[in-house]
Coordinates of C-alpha atoms in Angstrom, one line a residue:
X1 CA -36.2 0.1 4.8
X2 CA -38.2 3.0 3.1
X3 CA -37.8 3.2 -0.8
X4 CA -34.6 2.0 -2.0
X5 CA -33.7 4.4 -4.8
X6 CA -30.9 1.8 -5.6
X7 CA -33.1 -0.7 -6.6
X8 CA -35.2 1.4 -8.8
X9 CA -34.4 1.4 -12.9
X10 CA -32.6 4.3 -14.7
X11 CA -33.0 5.0 -18.3
X12 CA -31.2 8.0 -19.5
X13 CA -29.0 7.3 -22.4
X14 CA -28.4 3.7 -20.4
X15 CA -31.3 1.5 -19.5
X16 CA -30.6 -0.2 -16.5
X17 CA -32.9 -2.6 -14.4
X18 CA -31.4 -1.0 -11.2
X19 CA -28.8 1.6 -10.2
X20 CA -26.4 -1.0 -8.6
X21 CA -23.0 -1.2 -10.6
X22 CA -20.4 -3.5 -10.3
X23 CA -17.1 -1.6 -10.2
X24 CA -14.1 -2.6 -12.4
X25 CA -11.6 -4.4 -10.5
X26 CA -8.4 -6.2 -11.5
X27 CA -8.5 -9.7 -10.4
X28 CA -5.6 -11.3 -12.4
X29 CA -7.4 -14.4 -13.6
X30 CA -5.9 -14.6 -17.1
X31 CA -3.2 -16.6 -16.4
X32 CA -2.7 -18.0 -19.8
X33 CA 0.0 -17.2 -22.6
X34 CA -2.1 -14.7 -24.4
X35 CA -4.0 -12.9 -21.4
X36 CA -7.2 -14.3 -22.9
X37 CA -10.3 -14.3 -20.6
X38 CA -12.2 -17.8 -20.1
X39 CA -15.5 -19.2 -19.9
X40 CA -14.9 -21.1 -17.2
X41 CA -13.6 -18.4 -14.8
X42 CA -14.5 -15.1 -16.4
X43 CA -17.6 -16.2 -18.0
X44 CA -18.8 -17.6 -14.7
X45 CA -17.7 -15.0 -12.3
X46 CA -19.5 -12.0 -14.4
X47 CA -22.4 -14.3 -15.2
X48 CA -22.8 -14.9 -11.3
X49 CA -23.0 -11.1 -10.8
X50 CA -25.5 -10.6 -13.8
X51 CA -28.1 -9.2 -11.4
X52 CA -26.2 -5.9 -11.2
X53 CA -27.7 -2.9 -13.1
X54 CA -24.6 -2.5 -15.0
X55 CA -21.4 -4.6 -14.7
X56 CA -17.7 -2.9 -15.7
X57 CA -15.3 -5.6 -16.2
X58 CA -11.8 -5.3 -14.9
X59 CA -9.5 -3.3 -17.1
X60 CA -8.5 -4.6 -20.2
X61 CA -5.3 -3.3 -21.6
X62 CA -5.8 -2.0 -25.3
X63 CA -2.3 -3.0 -26.5
X64 CA 0.8 -4.9 -25.4
X65 CA 2.6 -1.6 -24.2
X66 CA -0.4 -0.9 -21.9
X67 CA 0.1 -3.9 -19.8
X68 CA 1.3 -3.4 -16.2
X69 CA 0.1 -6.2 -14.1
X70 CA 0.3 -10.2 -14.6
X71 CA -2.4 -12.2 -15.8
X72 CA -4.8 -9.3 -16.5
X73 CA -7.1 -9.7 -19.8
X74 CA -6.6 -7.7 -22.9
X75 CA -8.9 -6.7 -25.8
X76 CA -6.3 -6.4 -28.6
X77 CA -6.3 -9.8 -30.3
X78 CA -8.5 -12.0 -32.1
X79 CA -8.5 -14.7 -29.3
X80 CA -9.1 -12.1 -26.5
X81 CA -12.1 -10.9 -28.5
X82 CA -13.4 -14.3 -28.9
X83 CA -12.8 -14.9 -25.2
X84 CA -14.9 -12.0 -24.1
X85 CA -17.9 -13.2 -26.7
X86 CA -18.2 -15.9 -24.2
X87 CA -18.4 -13.8 -21.3
X88 CA -20.9 -11.2 -22.7
X89 CA -23.0 -13.7 -23.8
X90 CA -23.3 -15.7 -20.5
X91 CA -24.2 -12.0 -18.9
X92 CA -26.8 -11.4 -21.8
X93 CA -28.5 -14.9 -21.1
X94 CA -28.8 -14.1 -17.3
X95 CA -30.5 -10.4 -18.5
X96 CA -27.5 -8.3 -17.6
X97 CA -25.7 -5.2 -19.0
X98 CA -21.8 -5.5 -19.4
X99 CA -19.3 -2.7 -20.3
X100 CA -15.8 -3.2 -20.5
X101 CA -13.1 -0.8 -19.3
X102 CA -10.4 0.2 -21.7
X103 CA -7.1 0.6 -19.7
X104 CA -3.3 1.5 -20.3
X105 CA -1.3 1.9 -17.3
X106 CA 1.5 4.3 -18.8
X107 CA 4.4 4.6 -16.4
X108 CA 3.0 1.9 -13.6
X109 CA 4.2 -0.8 -16.0
X110 CA 7.5 -2.1 -15.8
X111 CA 10.5 -3.2 -18.5
X112 CA 9.6 -6.9 -17.6
X113 CA 6.6 -6.6 -19.7
X114 CA 8.0 -5.0 -22.8
X115 CA 11.4 -7.1 -23.5
X116 CA 13.3 -4.5 -21.6
X117 CA 11.7 -1.3 -23.0
X118 CA 10.8 1.2 -20.6
X119 CA 7.1 1.8 -20.2
X120 CA 5.7 5.4 -21.4
X121 CA 4.0 8.2 -19.7
X122 CA 3.2 11.9 -20.3
X123 CA 7.0 12.8 -18.9
X124 CA 10.0 11.0 -17.8
X125 CA 9.1 10.9 -14.3
X126 CA 9.6 7.6 -11.9
X127 CA 6.3 7.5 -9.9
X128 CA 8.4 5.8 -7.2
X129 CA 5.7 3.1 -6.7
X130 CA 5.5 -0.7 -7.4
X131 CA 4.7 -2.7 -10.3
X132 CA 3.2 -6.3 -10.0
X133 CA 5.5 -8.1 -12.2
X134 CA 5.7 -11.8 -13.4
X135 CA 8.6 -11.8 -10.8
X136 CA 6.5 -10.2 -8.2
X137 CA 6.4 -6.6 -7.2
X138 CA 9.4 -4.3 -8.3
X139 CA 10.3 -0.6 -8.2
X140 CA 8.9 1.2 -11.0
X141 CA 11.4 3.0 -13.3
X142 CA 11.6 6.4 -14.9
X143 CA 9.3 5.9 -17.8
X144 CA 10.0 7.2 -21.4
X145 CA 8.7 10.4 -22.3
X146 CA 5.8 9.8 -25.0
X147 CA 6.4 11.5 -28.4
X148 CA 4.0 12.7 -30.6
X149 CA 4.1 9.4 -32.7
X150 CA 3.6 7.5 -29.6
X151 CA 0.6 9.5 -28.6
X152 CA -1.0 9.0 -32.2
X153 CA -0.3 5.2 -31.8
X154 CA -1.9 5.1 -28.6
X155 CA -5.1 6.7 -30.0
X156 CA -5.4 4.1 -32.4
X157 CA -5.0 1.6 -29.8
X158 CA -7.9 2.8 -27.8
X159 CA -10.0 3.2 -31.1
X160 CA -8.8 -0.4 -31.9
X161 CA -10.0 -1.8 -28.6
X162 CA -13.3 0.0 -28.6
X163 CA -14.1 -1.6 -32.1
X164 CA -12.7 -5.1 -30.7
X165 CA -15.3 -4.4 -27.7
X166 CA -18.1 -4.1 -30.0
X167 CA -17.1 -7.5 -32.0
X168 CA -17.2 -9.1 -28.5
X169 CA -20.7 -7.9 -27.7
X170 CA -20.1 -5.7 -24.9
X171 CA -23.1 -2.8 -24.6
X172 CA -20.7 -0.6 -24.0
X173 CA -17.0 0.9 -22.9
X174 CA -15.4 2.6 -19.9
X175 CA -12.2 4.6 -20.9
X176 CA -10.4 4.3 -17.6
X177 CA -8.7 7.7 -17.4
X178 CA -8.4 7.6 -13.4
X179 CA -6.3 6.3 -10.6
X180 CA -3.0 7.3 -11.7
X181 CA -2.7 5.6 -14.7
X182 CA -2.0 6.9 -18.4
X183 CA -4.6 9.6 -18.8
X184 CA -4.5 10.7 -15.3
X185 CA -0.5 11.2 -15.8
X186 CA -1.4 13.9 -18.3
X187 CA -3.7 15.4 -16.4
X188 CA -1.8 16.0 -13.3
X189 CA 0.9 18.7 -13.0
X190 CA 3.2 17.0 -11.2
X191 CA 3.4 13.9 -13.5
X192 CA 3.2 15.9 -16.8
X193 CA 6.1 18.8 -17.4
X194 CA 5.5 19.1 -21.2
X195 CA 5.9 22.1 -23.0
X196 CA 4.2 20.9 -26.0
X197 CA 0.5 20.8 -27.0
X198 CA 0.2 18.0 -24.3
X199 CA 1.2 20.1 -21.1
X200 CA 0.8 23.1 -19.4
X201 CA -2.7 24.1 -19.8
X202 CA -6.0 22.5 -18.8
X203 CA -6.7 22.1 -22.4
X204 CA -3.4 20.9 -23.5
X205 CA -3.3 18.4 -20.4
X206 CA -6.5 17.0 -21.4
X207 CA -5.9 17.0 -25.2
X208 CA -4.9 13.3 -25.6
X209 CA -8.0 12.3 -23.6
X210 CA -10.1 13.9 -25.6
X211 CA -8.4 12.6 -28.9
X212 CA -9.0 9.2 -27.7
X213 CA -12.8 10.0 -26.9
X214 CA -13.3 11.6 -30.3
X215 CA -11.7 8.6 -32.3
X216 CA -13.6 5.8 -30.1
X217 CA -16.8 7.5 -30.9
X218 CA -15.9 7.0 -34.8
X219 CA -16.5 3.2 -33.8
X220 CA -19.1 3.1 -31.4
X221 CA -21.8 5.5 -30.3
X222 CA -21.0 8.2 -27.9
X223 CA -23.9 7.0 -25.7
X224 CA -22.4 3.8 -25.2
X225 CA -18.9 5.2 -23.5
X226 CA -18.4 5.8 -19.9
X227 CA -15.4 7.8 -18.8
X228 CA -13.9 7.4 -14.8
X229 CA -12.0 10.0 -13.2
X230 CA -10.4 10.2 -9.6
X231 CA -10.2 14.0 -8.9
X232 CA -8.5 14.0 -5.5
X233 CA -6.2 10.9 -5.7
X234 CA -3.1 11.7 -3.7
X235 CA -0.3 9.7 -2.2
X236 CA -0.9 6.7 -4.6
X237 CA 0.7 5.5 -7.5
X238 CA 3.3 8.6 -7.5
X239 CA 0.0 10.9 -7.8
X240 CA 0.3 14.4 -5.9
X241 CA -2.1 17.2 -5.9
X242 CA -1.5 20.6 -7.1
X243 CA -3.5 23.8 -6.8
X244 CA -4.3 23.0 -10.6
X245 CA -5.8 19.4 -9.8
X246 CA -9.3 20.3 -9.4
X247 CA -9.7 22.9 -11.8
X248 CA -8.2 20.5 -14.3
X249 CA -11.1 17.7 -13.4
X250 CA -13.7 20.6 -13.2
X251 CA -12.6 21.8 -17.0
X252 CA -12.8 18.2 -18.1
X253 CA -16.3 17.6 -16.7
X254 CA -17.6 20.7 -17.9
X255 CA -16.3 20.0 -21.4
X256 CA -18.0 16.4 -21.3
X257 CA -21.5 18.4 -21.3
X258 CA -20.5 18.6 -25.0
X259 CA -20.8 15.0 -25.4
X260 CA -23.7 12.6 -25.2
X261 CA -22.0 10.0 -23.1
X262 CA -23.5 7.1 -21.1
X263 CA -22.0 8.2 -18.0
X264 CA -19.3 9.9 -16.1
X265 CA -18.0 7.7 -13.3
X266 CA -16.2 9.5 -10.1
X267 CA -14.4 8.1 -7.3
X268 CA -14.7 9.7 -3.8
X269 CA -11.1 10.2 -2.2
X270 CA -9.1 6.8 -1.7
X271 CA -7.1 8.5 1.3
X272 CA -7.7 11.1 3.8
X273 CA -7.3 14.5 2.0
X274 CA -8.7 16.5 4.5
X275 CA -5.5 18.3 5.3
X276 CA -5.0 19.4 1.5
X277 CA -6.3 22.8 1.2
X278 CA -7.0 22.4 -2.6
X279 CA -8.5 18.9 -2.4
X280 CA -12.2 17.9 -2.8
X281 CA -13.8 15.8 0.2
X282 CA -17.1 15.3 -1.4
X283 CA -16.4 14.8 -4.9
X284 CA -20.0 13.8 -5.8
X285 CA -21.4 16.9 -4.3
X286 CA -18.8 19.2 -5.5
X287 CA -19.0 17.9 -9.3
X288 CA -22.9 16.8 -9.6
X289 CA -23.5 20.7 -10.5
X290 CA -21.1 20.8 -13.3
X291 CA -22.4 17.8 -15.0
X292 CA -25.8 17.6 -16.9
X293 CA -25.5 13.8 -17.7
X294 CA -25.3 10.8 -15.6
X295 CA -23.0 10.5 -13.0
X296 CA -22.1 7.3 -11.4
X297 CA -20.2 7.5 -7.9
X298 CA -18.1 5.1 -5.8
X299 CA -15.4 4.3 -3.0
X300 CA -16.6 2.7 0.3
X301 CA -20.3 3.0 -0.1
X302 CA -22.9 0.7 1.5
X303 CA -26.3 0.0 1.2
X304 CA -27.7 2.9 3.2
X305 CA -25.0 5.4 1.8
X306 CA -26.0 4.4 -1.5
X307 CA -29.4 5.0 -1.3
X308 CA -28.8 8.2 0.3
X309 CA -26.4 9.6 -2.3
X310 CA -29.2 9.1 -5.0
X311 CA -31.9 10.2 -2.9
X312 CA -30.0 13.6 -2.3
X313 CA -29.5 13.8 -5.7
X314 CA -25.5 13.9 -6.1
X315 CA -25.5 10.7 -7.9
X316 CA -27.5 8.5 -10.2
X317 CA -25.6 5.4 -10.0
X318 CA -23.3 4.0 -7.3
X319 CA -20.7 1.4 -8.1
X320 CA -19.7 -1.2 -5.4
X321 CA -16.4 -3.1 -5.8
X322 CA -15.2 -5.3 -3.0
X323 CA -18.6 -6.0 -2.0
X324 CA -19.4 -7.7 -5.5
X325 CA -16.5 -9.8 -5.0
X326 CA -17.9 -11.7 -1.9
X327 CA -21.4 -11.3 -2.6
X328 CA -22.3 -12.3 -6.6
X329 CA -26.0 -11.7 -5.3
X330 CA -25.5 -8.3 -3.8
X331 CA -28.6 -6.9 -5.4
X332 CA -30.7 -9.5 -4.0
X333 CA -29.2 -9.1 -0.8
X334 CA -29.9 -5.3 -0.7
X335 CA -33.7 -6.4 -1.9
X336 CA -34.0 -8.5 1.3
X337 CA -32.1 -6.5 3.7
X338 CA -29.5 -9.3 4.1
X339 CA -26.3 -9.5 6.0
X340 CA -23.2 -9.2 3.3
X341 CA -20.3 -11.8 3.3
X342 CA -17.2 -10.8 3.9
X343 CA -14.3 -10.9 1.2
X344 CA -10.9 -12.5 1.4
X345 CA -8.5 -10.0 0.2
X346 CA -5.6 -12.7 0.1
X347 CA -7.3 -14.2 -3.2
X348 CA -7.9 -10.8 -4.7
X349 CA -5.2 -11.2 -7.1
X350 CA -4.5 -14.7 -7.0
X351 CA -5.0 -17.3 -9.8
X352 CA -8.0 -20.0 -10.1
X353 CA -11.4 -20.4 -8.9
X354 CA -10.7 -19.9 -5.0
X355 CA -11.9 -16.5 -4.0
X356 CA -13.1 -15.4 -7.4
X357 CA -16.3 -17.7 -8.4
X358 CA -16.7 -19.9 -5.0
X359 CA -18.5 -17.3 -3.0
X360 CA -22.1 -18.6 -2.5
X361 CA -25.4 -16.9 -2.6
X362 CA -27.4 -16.0 0.4
X363 CA -29.9 -18.6 1.8
X364 CA -32.9 -16.4 3.1

């Protein structure tokens, strides 16, 4: 293979040894009373993958109210911060760079996580999906529409989580404003029917997001903040595109030029959206001209496609998800053009080391 753009350093706000990013992936291994990441599992898992230019952790809930999946680690208690300190040390000792993804699932949660209380969202609209509860998958419910007080409290939760990330030794944070979770529930007109200052116009639908971003940059430099979006999400977690969906994301991403962020992380469509007239099928190509900063792209990239999209100038960094699960040495395999190991999807969300830290490195 000719020059591999994926393997070149990147130095614009964020200094990376290569452009291969480990994407954030829920793995459900914090199966303890405090949802605390552990040295023997999380520490080893991320250490094994420290040759990535950047690791973005699984989503870490910013409060008890943010939880929506079993066994996911948080970043809102002292014990969780102490657990993450061991993880970041192991990654740093191997020369790696690691950001933590900050997460609130909104209406994708279930009363089972909240002592019977309803999960919250932009509006009281059931996504008609499934929530992964301690008793297995259950139907989602109609959430509570967030009050102004709820929104203010959640802004504080994200600010506190960002401060905790600094205490835990992370190199930065990623704000999970994607994939049908809380922030996207505000962005999307089919899930946000509010008539106050948080609904209706692009400025209003994105107000909560920018309030959180502005609060977090008070406790962590904005060049250490990344944000993630999924503009053409449709048919997943109750998300339905309408004619205003892409214009809202265009507004968002253009406005982010006023900030000095680490990166904007975009996902190509998860499903076939070619029949939706107002969807965008090539996300990186569409949004690259709108954003002046670092652009990261993900979803279904292999080695060749990753190199090509950087070469073509549509992205600066490429995030890989499932390939990093089964290939802890993904970067080295790219360097040596080695075959990739297959992943076992049956162990994606189970507990313990199997399917998590037991994938071997390649033998040349």
